Coordinates of C-alpha atoms in Angstrom, one line a residue:
M11 CA 0.2 -0.1 0.0
H12 CA 1.7 3.4 -0.5
N13 CA -0.1 7.0 -1.7
P14 CA -0.9 6.4 -5.5
L15 CA 0.0 10.2 -6.2
L16 CA 3.6 9.4 -5.3
D17 CA 3.3 7.3 -8.6
K18 CA 3.1 10.5 -10.9
L19 CA 6.4 11.7 -9.6
H20 CA 9.1 12.2 -12.4
P21 CA 12.6 10.6 -11.8
Y22 CA 14.7 13.7 -10.7
P23 CA 17.1 15.1 -13.1
F24 CA 20.1 13.5 -11.6
E25 CA 18.6 10.1 -11.1
R26 CA 18.3 10.5 -15.1
L27 CA 21.6 12.0 -15.8
R28 CA 23.3 9.1 -14.0
A29 CA 21.2 6.6 -16.3
L30 CA 22.4 8.3 -19.4
M31 CA 25.8 8.4 -18.4
K32 CA 25.9 5.1 -17.0
G33 CA 28.4 2.8 -19.0
I34 CA 30.5 6.0 -20.1
T35 CA 34.5 5.7 -19.1
P36 CA 35.5 9.3 -19.0
N37 CA 39.1 9.8 -20.3
P38 CA 41.5 9.1 -17.6
A39 CA 44.0 11.5 -19.0
Y40 CA 41.9 14.2 -17.1
R41 CA 40.7 14.5 -13.4
A42 CA 36.8 14.7 -13.1
I43 CA 35.5 17.8 -12.9
S44 CA 31.5 18.3 -12.1
L45 CA 29.5 21.4 -13.3
G46 CA 26.3 19.3 -12.8
I47 CA 25.0 19.9 -9.5
G48 CA 24.1 23.2 -8.0
E49 CA 25.9 22.7 -4.4
P50 CA 27.9 25.7 -2.8
K51 CA 31.2 24.5 -3.0
H52 CA 33.0 28.1 -1.2
P53 CA 34.1 27.4 2.6
A54 CA 31.3 27.7 4.8
P55 CA 32.1 31.3 6.9
K56 CA 34.1 30.6 10.4
L57 CA 31.4 33.0 12.2
I58 CA 28.8 30.3 11.3
E59 CA 30.8 27.5 12.4
E60 CA 31.9 29.0 15.8
A61 CA 28.1 29.9 16.6
L62 CA 27.1 26.6 16.0
M63 CA 30.0 25.1 18.2
A64 CA 28.9 27.5 20.6
S65 CA 25.3 26.7 20.6
L66 CA 25.3 22.7 21.4
K67 CA 23.8 23.0 24.9
G68 CA 20.6 24.2 22.9
L69 CA 20.0 20.6 22.0
S70 CA 18.4 19.8 25.2
G71 CA 15.1 21.4 24.6
Y72 CA 12.5 21.1 22.3
P73 CA 12.3 24.0 19.6
A74 CA 9.3 26.3 18.8
T75 CA 7.9 25.8 15.4
A76 CA 7.8 29.6 15.0
G77 CA 11.3 29.7 15.8
E78 CA 13.0 31.8 18.7
P79 CA 12.1 35.7 18.8
A80 CA 15.5 36.7 18.2
L81 CA 15.7 34.8 14.8
R82 CA 12.6 36.5 13.5
E83 CA 13.9 39.7 14.7
A84 CA 17.3 38.9 12.7
L85 CA 15.2 37.7 9.5
C86 CA 13.4 41.0 9.6
A87 CA 16.2 43.2 10.2
W88 CA 17.9 41.7 7.2
I89 CA 14.9 42.2 5.1
R90 CA 14.8 45.7 6.2
R91 CA 18.6 46.2 5.1
R92 CA 18.2 44.4 1.7
Y93 CA 14.8 45.5 0.7
A94 CA 14.1 48.5 2.9
L95 CA 11.1 46.7 4.5
S96 CA 9.6 46.9 7.7
L97 CA 7.8 43.3 8.5
D98 CA 6.1 42.2 11.5
P99 CA 8.5 39.4 13.3
A100 CA 5.5 37.7 15.0
S101 CA 3.3 37.4 12.1
Q102 CA 5.2 37.9 8.6
V103 CA 8.3 35.7 9.0
L104 CA 8.8 31.9 9.8
P105 CA 12.0 30.0 9.9
V106 CA 12.2 27.3 7.4
N107 CA 14.7 24.0 7.1
G108 CA 16.2 25.2 3.7
S109 CA 13.7 26.5 1.1
R110 CA 13.7 23.3 -0.5
E111 CA 11.5 21.8 1.9
A112 CA 9.3 24.9 2.6
L113 CA 8.5 25.1 -1.3
F114 CA 6.9 21.7 -1.1
A115 CA 5.0 22.2 2.0
L116 CA 3.3 25.4 1.3
A117 CA 1.3 23.5 -1.7
Q118 CA 0.4 21.0 1.0
T119 CA -1.1 24.1 3.0
V120 CA -2.7 26.3 0.2
I121 CA -3.9 23.5 -2.4
D122 CA -7.6 22.3 -2.1
P123 CA -7.4 19.4 -4.3
T124 CA -11.1 19.1 -4.2
R125 CA -12.0 22.1 -6.3
P126 CA -12.3 20.6 -10.0
G127 CA -8.9 21.2 -11.9
A128 CA -6.7 22.4 -9.1
T129 CA -3.7 23.9 -11.0
V130 CA -0.2 25.0 -10.3
V131 CA 1.8 27.0 -12.9
C132 CA 5.3 26.5 -13.1
P133 CA 8.0 28.2 -15.0
N134 CA 9.7 25.9 -17.2
P135 CA 12.5 24.8 -17.0
F136 CA 11.9 24.7 -13.4
Y137 CA 13.1 23.4 -9.8
Q138 CA 11.8 19.8 -9.7
I139 CA 10.3 20.2 -6.2
Y140 CA 7.5 22.7 -8.0
E141 CA 6.1 19.8 -9.6
G142 CA 6.4 17.3 -7.4
A143 CA 4.9 19.5 -4.6
A144 CA 1.6 20.0 -7.1
L145 CA 1.5 16.2 -7.7
L146 CA 1.3 15.0 -4.1
A147 CA -0.7 17.8 -3.0
G148 CA -3.5 16.7 -5.7
A149 CA -3.2 19.2 -8.1
Q150 CA -2.1 19.4 -12.3
T151 CA 0.5 21.5 -13.2
A152 CA 0.9 23.9 -16.1
F153 CA 4.0 25.2 -17.5
A154 CA 5.1 28.9 -18.9
N155 CA 8.3 28.1 -21.0
S156 CA 11.1 30.4 -20.8
D157 CA 11.7 32.8 -23.8
P158 CA 15.4 33.3 -24.9
A159 CA 14.7 36.6 -26.8
R160 CA 13.5 38.1 -23.6
N161 CA 16.3 36.7 -21.4
F162 CA 14.8 33.8 -21.1
A163 CA 11.6 35.5 -19.0
A164 CA 8.6 33.2 -18.8
S165 CA 6.1 33.3 -21.0
W166 CA 3.2 33.6 -18.8
A167 CA 0.9 34.7 -21.6
E168 CA 1.3 31.1 -22.8
I169 CA -1.1 30.1 -19.7
D170 CA -4.9 30.5 -20.9
A171 CA -7.6 31.9 -19.2
A172 CA -9.3 28.7 -18.4
T173 CA -6.0 27.5 -16.7
W174 CA -5.7 30.7 -14.6
A175 CA -9.3 30.2 -13.7
R176 CA -8.3 27.0 -12.2
T177 CA -5.0 28.2 -10.6
Q178 CA -4.4 28.1 -6.8
L179 CA -0.4 27.9 -6.6
L180 CA 1.9 30.2 -9.0
Y181 CA 5.9 29.2 -8.3
V182 CA 8.1 32.0 -9.5
C183 CA 11.7 31.8 -9.3
S184 CA 13.9 35.2 -9.5
P185 CA 16.5 34.7 -10.2
G186 CA 15.9 32.1 -12.3
N187 CA 17.1 28.4 -12.1
P188 CA 18.9 27.5 -14.5
T189 CA 18.7 31.1 -16.7
G190 CA 19.8 33.5 -13.8
A191 CA 16.7 35.8 -15.3
V192 CA 15.1 38.4 -12.9
M193 CA 11.5 39.5 -13.0
P194 CA 11.1 42.9 -13.4
L195 CA 8.4 45.0 -11.9
D196 CA 6.1 45.1 -14.9
E197 CA 6.0 41.4 -14.9
W198 CA 5.1 41.4 -11.1
R199 CA 2.5 43.5 -11.7
M200 CA 1.0 41.3 -14.2
L201 CA 1.2 38.4 -11.8
F202 CA -0.3 40.4 -9.1
E203 CA -3.3 41.3 -11.6
L204 CA -3.8 37.8 -12.3
S205 CA -3.5 36.9 -8.7
D206 CA -6.2 39.1 -7.5
K207 CA -8.6 38.4 -10.4
H208 CA -8.3 34.5 -9.6
G209 CA -7.2 34.1 -6.1
F210 CA -3.8 32.0 -6.5
V211 CA -1.3 32.4 -4.0
I212 CA 2.3 33.2 -5.5
A213 CA 5.7 31.4 -4.2
S214 CA 8.5 33.4 -4.8
D215 CA 11.9 31.4 -4.8
E216 CA 14.5 33.6 -4.1
C217 CA 17.4 31.7 -3.1
Y218 CA 19.7 33.4 -5.2
S219 CA 18.6 36.5 -4.5
E220 CA 22.2 37.5 -3.2
I221 CA 24.7 36.0 -6.3
Y222 CA 24.4 38.9 -8.7
F223 CA 26.9 40.4 -11.4
R224 CA 25.2 43.8 -12.1
D225 CA 25.6 46.8 -9.5
E226 CA 21.6 46.8 -8.8
A227 CA 20.3 43.7 -6.6
P228 CA 17.7 41.9 -7.8
L229 CA 14.2 43.0 -7.4
G230 CA 12.4 40.7 -4.9
G231 CA 9.0 40.0 -4.7
L232 CA 7.9 41.2 -1.4
E233 CA 9.9 44.5 -2.6
A234 CA 8.1 44.7 -5.7
A235 CA 4.8 44.2 -3.8
V236 CA 5.5 47.3 -1.8
K237 CA 6.1 49.4 -5.1
L238 CA 3.3 48.5 -6.3
G239 CA 1.1 49.5 -3.3
R240 CA 0.7 45.9 -1.9
S241 CA 2.0 46.2 1.8
D242 CA -0.1 43.6 3.1
F243 CA 1.8 41.1 0.5
R244 CA -1.7 39.4 0.1
N245 CA -1.2 36.2 -1.2
L246 CA 2.3 36.5 -1.4
I247 CA 5.0 34.2 0.2
A248 CA 8.7 34.6 -0.5
F249 CA 11.5 31.9 0.3
T250 CA 14.8 33.0 0.9
S251 CA 17.8 30.7 2.3
L252 CA 21.1 30.5 3.5
S253 CA 22.6 27.6 1.5
K254 CA 23.6 30.0 -1.7
R255 CA 24.2 33.2 0.0
S256 CA 26.3 31.7 2.8
N257 CA 27.9 28.6 1.5
V258 CA 26.3 26.2 4.1
P259 CA 23.7 24.1 2.2
G260 CA 24.3 21.4 4.6
M261 CA 22.7 23.4 7.8
R262 CA 19.1 23.6 6.1
S263 CA 18.4 27.3 6.9
G264 CA 16.3 29.7 5.6
F265 CA 12.5 31.6 5.8
V266 CA 9.7 32.6 4.4
A267 CA 8.0 35.8 4.6
G268 CA 4.7 37.6 3.4
D269 CA 1.1 37.3 3.7
A270 CA 0.2 37.1 7.4
A271 CA -2.6 35.0 6.8
I272 CA -1.1 32.3 4.7
I273 CA 1.9 32.0 7.5
K274 CA -0.5 31.4 10.1
K275 CA -1.9 28.5 8.2
F276 CA 1.8 27.6 7.0
L277 CA 2.6 27.3 11.0
L278 CA -0.3 25.5 11.8
Y279 CA 0.6 22.8 9.0
R280 CA 4.4 22.7 10.2
T281 CA 3.7 22.7 14.0
Y282 CA 2.0 19.0 12.7
H283 CA 4.3 18.3 10.5
G284 CA 7.4 18.4 13.1
S285 CA 9.1 21.1 11.0
A286 CA 11.0 23.1 13.8
M287 CA 14.6 24.1 13.1
S288 CA 17.1 23.1 15.6
P289 CA 18.1 25.2 18.6
I290 CA 21.9 25.4 17.5
V291 CA 21.0 26.0 13.7
Q292 CA 18.7 29.0 14.5
A293 CA 21.8 30.3 16.6
A294 CA 23.9 30.1 13.3
S295 CA 21.4 31.4 11.1
I296 CA 21.3 34.5 13.6
A297 CA 24.9 35.0 13.3
A298 CA 24.5 34.7 9.3
W299 CA 21.9 37.1 8.8
N300 CA 23.5 39.4 10.7
D301 CA 27.0 39.6 9.0
E302 CA 27.0 40.9 5.2
A303 CA 30.7 41.1 4.8
H304 CA 31.0 37.4 3.9
V305 CA 28.1 37.5 1.4
V306 CA 30.0 40.6 -0.4
A307 CA 33.3 38.4 -0.3
N308 CA 31.3 35.4 -1.7
R309 CA 29.8 37.3 -4.2
E310 CA 33.0 38.9 -5.3
Q311 CA 34.3 35.3 -5.8
Y312 CA 31.3 34.6 -8.4
R313 CA 32.0 37.8 -10.1
A314 CA 35.7 36.8 -10.8
K315 CA 34.9 33.5 -11.7
F316 CA 31.9 34.2 -14.2
A317 CA 34.2 36.9 -15.6
Q318 CA 37.0 34.5 -16.4
V319 CA 34.5 31.7 -17.4
T320 CA 32.2 33.3 -19.7
T321 CA 35.0 35.0 -21.7
I322 CA 36.4 31.8 -22.7
L323 CA 33.0 30.0 -23.4
S324 CA 31.4 32.7 -25.2
A325 CA 34.4 32.2 -27.7
V326 CA 33.0 28.8 -29.1
L327 CA 28.9 28.8 -27.5
D328 CA 25.8 30.8 -27.1
V329 CA 26.2 31.9 -23.6
A330 CA 26.2 35.4 -21.9
L331 CA 26.5 36.5 -18.2
P332 CA 23.3 35.9 -16.6
D333 CA 21.7 38.7 -14.4
A334 CA 22.3 36.7 -11.5
G335 CA 22.2 32.9 -9.8
F336 CA 25.7 30.6 -10.0
Y337 CA 24.4 28.9 -13.6
L338 CA 25.5 29.5 -17.0
W339 CA 22.9 28.6 -19.6
A340 CA 24.2 27.7 -22.8
A341 CA 23.1 26.7 -26.3
V342 CA 25.3 23.4 -27.9
P343 CA 26.0 23.4 -31.3
G344 CA 23.6 21.0 -33.1
G345 CA 21.0 21.1 -30.6
D346 CA 21.7 17.8 -28.9
D347 CA 22.2 18.7 -25.3
I348 CA 22.2 14.8 -24.2
G349 CA 25.0 13.8 -26.7
F350 CA 26.7 16.9 -26.1
A351 CA 27.2 16.1 -22.4
Q352 CA 27.9 12.5 -22.9
Q353 CA 30.8 13.1 -25.2
L354 CA 32.0 15.8 -23.1
L355 CA 32.3 13.7 -20.0
A356 CA 33.5 10.7 -22.3
Q357 CA 36.4 12.8 -23.9
Y358 CA 37.3 15.4 -21.3
N359 CA 35.6 14.2 -18.2
V360 CA 33.7 16.9 -17.5
A361 CA 29.8 16.8 -16.2
V362 CA 27.3 19.5 -17.0
L363 CA 23.6 18.7 -16.8
P364 CA 21.4 18.3 -20.1
G365 CA 18.9 21.2 -20.1
S366 CA 16.1 19.2 -21.3
L367 CA 16.0 17.1 -17.9
L368 CA 15.4 20.4 -16.6
A369 CA 12.1 21.0 -18.4
R370 CA 8.9 19.2 -19.5
E371 CA 7.8 19.6 -23.3
A372 CA 5.1 22.2 -22.9
H373 CA 3.1 24.2 -25.9
G374 CA 4.7 21.9 -28.2
V375 CA 8.5 22.5 -27.1
N376 CA 11.1 21.2 -24.3
P377 CA 12.5 24.8 -23.6
G378 CA 15.5 23.2 -22.0
A379 CA 16.6 21.2 -25.2
G380 CA 19.5 22.3 -26.9
R381 CA 20.7 23.5 -23.8
I382 CA 23.2 22.9 -21.2
R383 CA 23.5 24.3 -17.3
M384 CA 26.8 24.7 -15.6
A385 CA 26.9 25.2 -12.1
L386 CA 30.1 27.3 -11.3
V387 CA 30.4 26.3 -7.8
A388 CA 33.8 25.1 -7.4
E389 CA 37.0 27.5 -7.1
V390 CA 37.8 29.9 -9.8
S391 CA 40.9 27.8 -11.0
E392 CA 38.5 24.5 -11.3
C393 CA 35.9 26.2 -13.1
V394 CA 38.5 28.1 -15.5
E395 CA 40.0 24.8 -16.2
A396 CA 36.5 23.0 -16.9
A397 CA 35.7 26.1 -19.3
Q398 CA 39.1 25.6 -21.1
R399 CA 38.3 21.7 -21.6
I400 CA 34.6 22.5 -22.7
A401 CA 35.8 25.1 -25.2
E402 CA 38.4 22.4 -26.7
F403 CA 35.7 19.9 -26.9
T404 CA 33.4 22.3 -28.5
S405 CA 35.7 23.4 -31.1
L406 CA 36.4 19.7 -31.8
F407 CA 32.3 18.7 -31.7
K408 CA 31.4 21.5 -34.5
Q409 CA 33.9 19.9 -36.6
S410 CA 32.3 16.8 -36.3
L411 CA 28.7 18.0 -37.3

């Protein structure tokens, strides 16, 4: 016996990638370099490690699901510094065990599967948790493809009026995974108007918000709401994480913020679900959110490596510096992203993620097909070496077409 909705889940991209690469023997002349998984590799800040070690006595008590007041105050203080917004720490923020589990859990909180045609809209390509959350909440999915002609912005206009009318939850990701695109204010205005008309909740995944390459920091969902006169954040929940910002994915720490009515229901769900954050992680999270110096240093490392790698790869591939995030989203010669990735691994021992594994066919196309995602998460020298190998391979690959 099992929940039949589990049978609707698709294999995770990395599971599919392992199957596609099975039987391939990488060239032993090169050491293995993986640009496949978006897992930060920069060292965790010492101040976070020290805060963890200093808080071990906190293990002797049960933590509150709502988090300690000091943590919620730290979250609101960061929001105030980053976005110039004032939120109520008692009702408008909630700590979560990383944005991944919260993105999943929110769907279980807001979806009513008894309503006919319950639908969740996702960008495409997308983070597969969105789809899994929708399916396990008893909803169906609809996809808005990214448009290369518009800096890979999601084509929300592809979603017809009948689908919007059935929509209960919309996932947006800005800066985007895998494209790095940042949603402008006009796009937020359109989505807020649709939310007001149809009553759906907007889940704004902003886990890449602190890694960016322009002078101006990416616009956040809560920030956009206030700019558009929506200071109550109605039907809007933003998700933020320390994983990328502070290089601590293993700590599983983030928060949600926004509509107080939704957060109240979400807290109720999480109380039953046993989602309280460990006291020692709370203490370390306070230290992380209260410090910006390590974030600036981290961002500079990414800027340095992206400047070098993009210069190398743009000479042979259709690729450009993204708005934000730590991925490069490149078109491959000939359009066979899987074949390109397989041959690259076999000949040069560099792993990349085929873009078609990150998307679903929608509106007649798979918008990830013909592209690869490269996660520039390792140290600069390793990323540069990988780029040089990819450039050499690509030049030879073009000759074989």
